[in-house]
Amino acid sequence: MSRADTVVVLDFETTGLSPGMGDRAIEIGAVRIENGEVTGRFQELMNPGRRIDPFIEGYTGITNEMLVTADPCEVVMERFFDFMGSSNLVAHNASFDQRFLDAELARISQRRSGDFTCSMLLARRIFQDAPNHRLSCLVDYAGIPTDGTFHRALYDSEMTAKIWLRMLDTIGDRHGIFDAPFALMQKLCKTPKKSVHTFLAAYL
DNA sequence: TGCCAGGCCCTCTTTAGGGCCTT
């Protein structure tokens, strides 16, 4: 991703792990990055039309009382669709957020036009010596200041954006690639971990 | 504090199994 590229980093909080099993989104957070800077933010709770279970309340801090007054998913997703535009997208473990985004957009007869890239797959390649590649661990590993408010959508998307920018800086420092385009980051995701150094060295 | 699903990724692999990540 070139720093000149516009990318939207997003994160969903949901009722569970699988839209295919009937799970729904309950919150979406996102930050827009332009020229290496955050230029826009989006965060909204959304009412999935049913109660969420105690585990999700405890995990996210989002309660049923908070969702009662929230707009329905369909209304919020229309607003997010406008915010997202045609930007390329980034998420931590993107396959998860991609499934929910596509499922919720399908309910309002919309489709995204941007491509996804996964910050977790990239972190496994760029930060190979991190203890693990959970978002909270990577934030600690990278020395990024945090107040520990994980598992809320905007906070997690902000942290993912910081990790994303730190990985771009690392590629610049280690490999002299200071303007890595989005397409390169996508290819890097699919490069075997053992071949990452060779792959980036050959890019120059 | 967990389960569901699904893709990635490693290995005691490829005619497979299990851990990692996301809520």
Tab-separated table of C-alpha atoms (C1' of nucleotides) in Angstrom:
chain	number	residue	atom	x	y	z
A	1	MET	CA	0.000	0.000	0.000
A	2	SER	CA	1.480	3.278	-0.954
A	3	ARG	CA	1.045	5.967	1.641
A	4	ALA	CA	-0.627	7.861	-1.168
A	5	ASP	CA	-3.294	5.146	-1.389
A	6	THR	CA	-6.583	5.578	0.415
A	7	VAL	CA	-7.434	2.579	2.585
A	8	VAL	CA	-10.289	1.968	5.016
A	9	VAL	CA	-9.357	-0.152	8.043
A	10	LEU	CA	-12.476	-1.725	9.552
A	11	ASP	CA	-13.583	-3.947	12.417
A	12	PHE	CA	-16.902	-5.588	13.289
A	13	GLU	CA	-18.289	-6.620	16.637
A	14	THR	CA	-20.868	-9.363	16.079
A	15	THR	CA	-23.236	-11.777	17.784
A	16	GLY	CA	-20.896	-14.672	16.987
A	17	LEU	CA	-18.434	-16.089	14.502
A	18	SER	CA	-20.493	-17.080	11.499
A	19	PRO	CA	-22.952	-15.074	9.382
A	20	GLY	CA	-23.719	-18.352	7.665
A	21	MET	CA	-25.072	-19.637	10.968
A	22	GLY	CA	-27.239	-16.568	11.460
A	23	ASP	CA	-24.862	-14.275	13.316
A	24	ARG	CA	-25.216	-10.519	12.746
A	25	ALA	CA	-23.122	-7.406	13.182
A	26	ILE	CA	-23.738	-5.254	16.278
A	27	GLU	CA	-21.087	-2.566	15.765
A	28	ILE	CA	-18.787	-1.365	13.005
A	29	GLY	CA	-15.762	0.867	13.396
A	30	ALA	CA	-13.430	2.116	10.701
A	31	VAL	CA	-10.683	4.611	9.997
A	32	ARG	CA	-9.756	6.054	6.623
A	33	ILE	CA	-6.024	6.413	5.954
A	34	GLU	CA	-4.747	8.839	3.342
A	35	ASN	CA	-1.084	9.669	2.862
A	36	GLY	CA	-0.228	7.737	6.007
A	37	GLU	CA	-2.616	9.788	8.161
A	38	VAL	CA	-6.056	9.064	9.605
A	39	THR	CA	-8.437	11.406	7.799
A	40	GLY	CA	-11.792	9.942	8.760
A	41	ARG	CA	-13.490	7.821	11.417
A	42	PHE	CA	-16.735	5.819	11.550
A	43	GLN	CA	-18.293	4.062	14.530
A	44	GLU	CA	-21.896	3.001	15.041
A	45	LEU	CA	-23.740	0.421	17.076
A	46	MET	CA	-26.459	-1.426	15.172
A	47	ASN	CA	-29.512	-3.317	16.318
A	48	PRO	CA	-29.466	-6.923	15.035
A	49	GLY	CA	-33.147	-7.425	15.862
A	50	ARG	CA	-32.589	-9.866	18.688
A	51	ARG	CA	-30.887	-10.066	22.043
A	52	ILE	CA	-27.162	-10.825	22.294
A	53	ASP	CA	-25.921	-13.451	24.734
A	54	PRO	CA	-24.035	-12.724	27.964
A	55	PHE	CA	-20.720	-13.853	26.527
A	56	ILE	CA	-20.838	-11.200	23.806
A	57	GLU	CA	-21.929	-8.572	26.353
A	58	GLY	CA	-18.926	-9.445	28.502
A	59	TYR	CA	-16.522	-9.778	25.586
A	60	THR	CA	-17.350	-6.441	23.950
A	61	GLY	CA	-18.910	-4.376	26.727
A	62	ILE	CA	-21.840	-3.792	24.371
A	63	THR	CA	-25.095	-4.493	26.200
A	64	ASN	CA	-28.621	-5.267	25.050
A	65	GLU	CA	-29.693	-1.952	26.566
A	66	MET	CA	-27.207	-0.127	24.318
A	67	LEU	CA	-28.520	-1.885	21.211
A	68	VAL	CA	-32.204	-1.217	21.882
A	69	THR	CA	-31.796	2.429	20.920
A	70	ALA	CA	-29.401	1.771	18.013
A	71	ASP	CA	-30.494	2.003	14.384
A	72	PRO	CA	-31.105	-1.326	12.588
A	73	CYS	CA	-28.178	-2.978	10.799
A	74	GLU	CA	-29.636	-2.087	7.412
A	75	VAL	CA	-29.694	1.658	8.213
A	76	VAL	CA	-26.178	1.714	9.634
A	77	MET	CA	-24.759	-0.327	6.774
A	78	GLU	CA	-26.138	2.154	4.246
A	79	ARG	CA	-24.211	4.898	6.043
A	80	PHE	CA	-21.072	2.773	6.197
A	81	PHE	CA	-21.398	1.948	2.504
A	82	ASP	CA	-21.198	5.683	1.799
A	83	PHE	CA	-18.195	6.086	4.145
A	84	MET	CA	-16.339	3.128	2.603
A	85	GLY	CA	-16.880	4.211	-1.001
A	86	SER	CA	-14.673	2.292	-3.411
A	87	SER	CA	-11.650	2.217	-1.069
A	88	ASN	CA	-9.555	-0.866	-0.596
A	89	LEU	CA	-10.055	-2.451	2.819
A	90	VAL	CA	-7.888	-3.779	5.637
A	91	ALA	CA	-8.906	-5.846	8.666
A	92	HIS	CA	-7.210	-8.040	11.270
A	93	ASN	CA	-8.053	-11.613	10.273
A	94	ALA	CA	-9.819	-10.137	7.265
A	95	SER	CA	-11.625	-13.329	6.287
A	96	PHE	CA	-13.833	-12.819	9.347
A	97	ASP	CA	-14.740	-9.171	8.682
A	98	GLN	CA	-15.059	-9.814	4.951
A	99	ARG	CA	-17.715	-12.471	5.556
A	100	PHE	CA	-19.754	-10.153	7.799
A	101	LEU	CA	-19.328	-7.121	5.522
A	102	ASP	CA	-20.443	-9.037	2.451
A	103	ALA	CA	-23.355	-10.628	4.328
A	104	GLU	CA	-24.622	-7.332	5.750
A	105	LEU	CA	-24.195	-5.543	2.397
A	106	ALA	CA	-26.123	-8.327	0.655
A	107	ARG	CA	-29.055	-7.607	2.985
A	108	ILE	CA	-29.210	-4.060	1.588
A	109	SER	CA	-28.564	-5.199	-1.992
A	110	GLN	CA	-25.107	-3.606	-2.112
A	111	ARG	CA	-21.658	-4.977	-2.965
A	112	ARG	CA	-18.238	-3.623	-2.106
A	113	SER	CA	-15.929	-2.675	-4.953
A	114	GLY	CA	-12.652	-2.471	-2.969
A	115	ASP	CA	-10.329	-5.391	-2.285
A	116	PHE	CA	-9.452	-6.794	1.148
A	117	THR	CA	-6.018	-7.324	2.646
A	118	CYS	CA	-5.354	-8.953	6.008
A	119	SER	CA	-3.149	-7.307	8.631
A	120	MET	CA	-2.814	-10.610	10.513
A	121	LEU	CA	-1.424	-12.508	7.514
A	122	LEU	CA	0.999	-9.657	6.902
A	123	ALA	CA	2.044	-9.533	10.558
A	124	ARG	CA	2.804	-13.264	10.478
A	125	ARG	CA	5.268	-12.503	7.675
A	126	ILE	CA	6.721	-9.164	8.795
A	127	PHE	CA	6.724	-9.683	12.586
A	128	GLN	CA	7.686	-13.354	12.525
A	129	ASP	CA	9.235	-13.218	15.989
A	130	ALA	CA	6.167	-11.791	17.766
A	131	PRO	CA	4.908	-14.086	20.573
A	132	ASN	CA	1.626	-14.453	18.703
A	133	HIS	CA	-0.350	-12.423	16.180
A	134	ARG	CA	-3.454	-11.400	18.093
A	135	LEU	CA	-4.159	-7.704	17.674
A	136	SER	CA	-3.526	-6.875	21.339
A	137	CYS	CA	-0.216	-8.748	21.349
A	138	LEU	CA	0.991	-7.020	18.181
A	139	VAL	CA	0.160	-3.616	19.654
A	140	ASP	CA	2.267	-4.495	22.693
A	141	TYR	CA	5.032	-6.002	20.559
A	142	ALA	CA	5.225	-2.846	18.421
A	143	GLY	CA	5.322	-0.605	21.489
A	144	ILE	CA	2.165	1.236	20.462
A	145	PRO	CA	0.560	3.142	23.379
A	146	THR	CA	-2.818	1.682	24.383
A	147	ASP	CA	-5.396	2.110	27.104
A	148	GLY	CA	-6.478	-1.515	26.735
A	149	THR	CA	-9.970	-0.871	25.384
A	150	PHE	CA	-9.888	-3.790	22.973
A	151	HIS	CA	-12.982	-5.455	21.493
A	152	ARG	CA	-14.738	-2.232	20.548
A	153	ALA	CA	-14.959	-1.638	16.826
A	154	LEU	CA	-13.401	1.814	16.478
A	155	TYR	CA	-10.640	1.112	18.986
A	156	ASP	CA	-9.655	-2.148	17.282
A	157	SER	CA	-9.722	-0.512	13.847
A	158	GLU	CA	-7.521	2.330	15.155
A	159	MET	CA	-5.033	-0.192	16.572
A	160	THR	CA	-5.102	-2.210	13.335
A	161	ALA	CA	-4.382	0.991	11.393
A	162	LYS	CA	-1.375	1.718	13.618
A	163	ILE	CA	-0.053	-1.820	13.123
A	164	TRP	CA	-0.606	-1.462	9.383
A	165	LEU	CA	1.401	1.760	9.212
A	166	ARG	CA	4.121	0.255	11.402
A	167	MET	CA	4.432	-2.691	8.999
A	168	LEU	CA	4.807	-0.284	6.072
A	169	ASP	CA	7.559	1.513	7.984
A	170	THR	CA	9.253	-1.818	8.738
A	171	ILE	CA	9.236	-2.830	5.070
A	172	GLY	CA	10.818	0.526	4.298
A	173	ASP	CA	13.481	0.175	6.991
A	174	ARG	CA	14.374	-3.439	6.222
A	175	HIS	CA	13.980	-3.571	2.462
A	176	GLY	CA	14.112	0.020	1.245
A	177	ILE	CA	10.572	-0.185	-0.127
A	178	PHE	CA	9.177	3.136	1.045
A	179	ASP	CA	6.128	3.247	-1.150
A	180	ALA	CA	4.784	-0.301	-1.078
A	181	PRO	CA	1.632	-0.392	-3.215
A	182	PHE	CA	-1.533	-2.138	-2.066
A	183	ALA	CA	-1.057	-4.823	-4.728
A	184	LEU	CA	2.373	-5.664	-3.272
A	185	MET	CA	0.865	-6.071	0.188
A	186	GLN	CA	-1.751	-8.426	-1.253
A	187	LYS	CA	0.950	-10.541	-2.923
A	188	LEU	CA	2.978	-10.540	0.282
A	189	CYS	CA	-0.007	-12.074	2.092
A	190	LYS	CA	0.192	-15.075	-0.227
A	191	THR	CA	3.971	-15.442	-0.087
A	192	PRO	CA	5.248	-18.366	2.034
A	193	LYS	CA	6.741	-17.063	5.294
A	194	LYS	CA	10.154	-18.514	4.513
A	195	SER	CA	10.227	-16.686	1.171
A	196	VAL	CA	9.261	-13.218	2.406
A	197	HIS	CA	12.789	-11.811	2.478
A	198	THR	CA	13.599	-13.125	-1.000
A	199	PHE	CA	10.282	-11.861	-2.316
A	200	LEU	CA	10.830	-8.325	-1.027
A	201	ALA	CA	14.493	-8.259	-2.071
A	202	ALA	CA	13.463	-9.152	-5.608
A	203	TYR	CA	10.910	-6.357	-5.673
A	204	LEU	CA	13.493	-3.601	-5.864
B	1	DT	C1'	-14.627	-18.073	30.684
B	2	DG	C1'	-16.703	-21.080	25.878
B	3	DC	C1'	-19.082	-23.119	21.697
B	4	DC	C1'	-20.525	-22.359	16.396
B	5	DA	C1'	-17.274	-21.352	10.863
B	6	DG	C1'	-13.604	-20.838	7.841
B	7	DG	C1'	-9.032	-19.815	5.992
B	8	DC	C1'	-4.228	-20.026	6.980
B	9	DC	C1'	-0.217	-22.639	8.269
B	10	DC	C1'	2.763	-26.012	10.386
B	11	DT	C1'	4.112	-30.843	10.650
B	12	DC	C1'	5.170	-36.474	13.464
B	13	DT	C1'	1.843	-33.942	5.870
B	14	DT	C1'	-0.079	-34.306	0.980
B	15	DT	C1'	-5.128	-40.666	1.236
B	16	DA	C1'	-4.537	-35.452	7.724
B	17	DG	C1'	-4.896	-33.279	11.934
B	18	DG	C1'	-4.754	-29.547	14.870
B	19	DG	C1'	-3.504	-24.732	16.467
B	20	DC	C1'	-4.106	-19.913	15.373
B	21	DC	C1'	-7.142	-15.853	14.661
B	22	DT	C1'	-11.696	-13.300	14.399
B	23	DT	C1'	-16.918	-12.567	17.886
